[in-house]
Structures are given as structure tokens and as C-alpha cells.
mmCIF file of C-alpha atoms in Angstrom:
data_model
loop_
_atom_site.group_PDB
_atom_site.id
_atom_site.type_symbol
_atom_site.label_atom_id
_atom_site.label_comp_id
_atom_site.label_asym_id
_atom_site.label_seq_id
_atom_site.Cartn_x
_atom_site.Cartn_y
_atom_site.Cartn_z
ATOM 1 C CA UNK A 985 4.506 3.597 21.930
ATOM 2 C CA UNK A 986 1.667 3.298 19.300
ATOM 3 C CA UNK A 987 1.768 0.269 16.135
ATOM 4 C CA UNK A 988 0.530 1.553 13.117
ATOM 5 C CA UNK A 989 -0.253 0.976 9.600
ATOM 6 C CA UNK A 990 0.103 3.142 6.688
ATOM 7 C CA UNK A 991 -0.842 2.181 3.145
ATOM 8 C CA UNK A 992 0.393 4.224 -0.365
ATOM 9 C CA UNK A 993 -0.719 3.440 -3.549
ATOM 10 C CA UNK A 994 -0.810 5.577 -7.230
ATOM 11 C CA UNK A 995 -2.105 4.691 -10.097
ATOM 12 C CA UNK A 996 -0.714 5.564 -13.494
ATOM 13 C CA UNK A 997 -3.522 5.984 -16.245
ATOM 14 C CA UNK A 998 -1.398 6.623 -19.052
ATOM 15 C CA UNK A 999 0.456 3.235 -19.480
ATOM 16 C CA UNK A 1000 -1.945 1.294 -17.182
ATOM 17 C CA UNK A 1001 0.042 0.599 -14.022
ATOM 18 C CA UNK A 1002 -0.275 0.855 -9.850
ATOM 19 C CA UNK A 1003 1.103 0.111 -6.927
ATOM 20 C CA UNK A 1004 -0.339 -0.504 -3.356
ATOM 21 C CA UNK A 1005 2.641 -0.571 -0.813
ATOM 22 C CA UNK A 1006 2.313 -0.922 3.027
ATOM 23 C CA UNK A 1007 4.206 0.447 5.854
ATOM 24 C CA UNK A 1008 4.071 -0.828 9.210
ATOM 25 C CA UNK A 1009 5.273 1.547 11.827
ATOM 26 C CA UNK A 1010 6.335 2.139 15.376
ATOM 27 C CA UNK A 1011 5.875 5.707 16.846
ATOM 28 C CA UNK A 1012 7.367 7.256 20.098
ATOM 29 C CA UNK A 1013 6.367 9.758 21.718
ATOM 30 C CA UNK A 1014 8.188 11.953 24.338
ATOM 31 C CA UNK A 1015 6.923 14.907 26.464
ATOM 32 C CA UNK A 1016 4.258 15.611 24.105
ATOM 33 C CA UNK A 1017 7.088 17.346 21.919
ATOM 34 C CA UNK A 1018 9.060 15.097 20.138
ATOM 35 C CA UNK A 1019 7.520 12.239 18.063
ATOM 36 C CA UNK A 1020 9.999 9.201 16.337
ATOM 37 C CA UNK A 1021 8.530 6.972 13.889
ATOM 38 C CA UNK A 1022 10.308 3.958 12.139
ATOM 39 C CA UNK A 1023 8.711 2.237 9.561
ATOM 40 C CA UNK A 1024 9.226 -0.466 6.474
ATOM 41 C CA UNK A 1025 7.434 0.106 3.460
ATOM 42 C CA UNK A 1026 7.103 -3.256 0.898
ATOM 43 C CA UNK A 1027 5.242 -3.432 -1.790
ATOM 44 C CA UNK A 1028 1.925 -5.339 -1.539
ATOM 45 C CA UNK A 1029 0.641 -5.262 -5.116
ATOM 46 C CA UNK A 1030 1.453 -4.046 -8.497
ATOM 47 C CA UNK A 1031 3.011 -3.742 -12.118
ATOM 48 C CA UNK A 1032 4.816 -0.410 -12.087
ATOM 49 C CA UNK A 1033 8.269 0.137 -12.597
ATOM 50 C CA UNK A 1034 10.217 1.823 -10.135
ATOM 51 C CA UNK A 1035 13.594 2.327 -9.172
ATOM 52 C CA UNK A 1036 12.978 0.450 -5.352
ATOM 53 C CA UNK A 1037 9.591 -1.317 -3.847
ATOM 54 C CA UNK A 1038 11.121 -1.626 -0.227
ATOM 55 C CA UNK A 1039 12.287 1.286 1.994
ATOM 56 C CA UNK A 1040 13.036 1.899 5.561
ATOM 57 C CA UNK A 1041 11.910 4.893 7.108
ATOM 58 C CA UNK A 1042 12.963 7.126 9.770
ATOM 59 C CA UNK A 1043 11.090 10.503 10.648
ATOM 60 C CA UNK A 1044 11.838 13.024 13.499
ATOM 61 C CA UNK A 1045 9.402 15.608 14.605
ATOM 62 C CA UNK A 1046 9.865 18.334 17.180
ATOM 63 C CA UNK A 1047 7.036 20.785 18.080
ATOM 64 C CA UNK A 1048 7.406 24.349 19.139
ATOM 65 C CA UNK A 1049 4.807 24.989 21.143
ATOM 66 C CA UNK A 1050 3.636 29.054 21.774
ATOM 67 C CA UNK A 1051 6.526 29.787 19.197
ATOM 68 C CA UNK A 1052 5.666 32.903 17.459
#
């Protein structure tokens, strides 16, 4: 099980605006193969306008090893 951190962020020159958003995360790990990650990103910081500034996230990963 590893605890992480991510952090996003964009900046829009045009009208002036950014965001800074973090994400902290839980990854599992099984057989060196398969790798599950949940995460909640919020908003930390900014003015831009966007349709939602909290998400949960679920990824899935499975690695082929000597797959050609």
C-alpha cells in the first residue's frame, strides 16, 4: 500500500485565471502486475471557471509482461 500526493494546476494566460488542485491517493499493488489507485482531487487555489473542482478517482492498471 503506498500514500501519495499528486498536485495539477493550469494556468490560463488569455483571461488571467489558474487553478492548483490536489489529489491525495492510495495505491495497491498486487503481484507486481496489477496496480489500483483511488484518489480525491479538491481544489486548493484558484479563479477559473470550470464545470467541477472536486472529483473522485479510480484507475486500474494491468501489465503484460514479455507480451510481444
Amino acid at each position: 500500500i503506498n500514500i501519495y500526493a499528486e498536485f495539477f494546476g493550469k494556468w490560463n494566460p488569455e483571461n488571467n485565471s489558474a487553478y492548483i488542485d490536489i489529489a491525495p491517493s492510495f495505491q495497491f499493488i498486487f503481484n507486481s502486475q496489477v496496480r489500483l489507485d483511488f484518489a480525491y482531487r479538491v481544489q486548493m487555489a484558484g479563479n477559473m471557471e470550470r464545470a467541477g473542482n472536486q472529483q473522485f478517482i479510480m484507475k486500474f492498471l494491468y501489465v503484460f509482461f514479455n507480451a510481444y
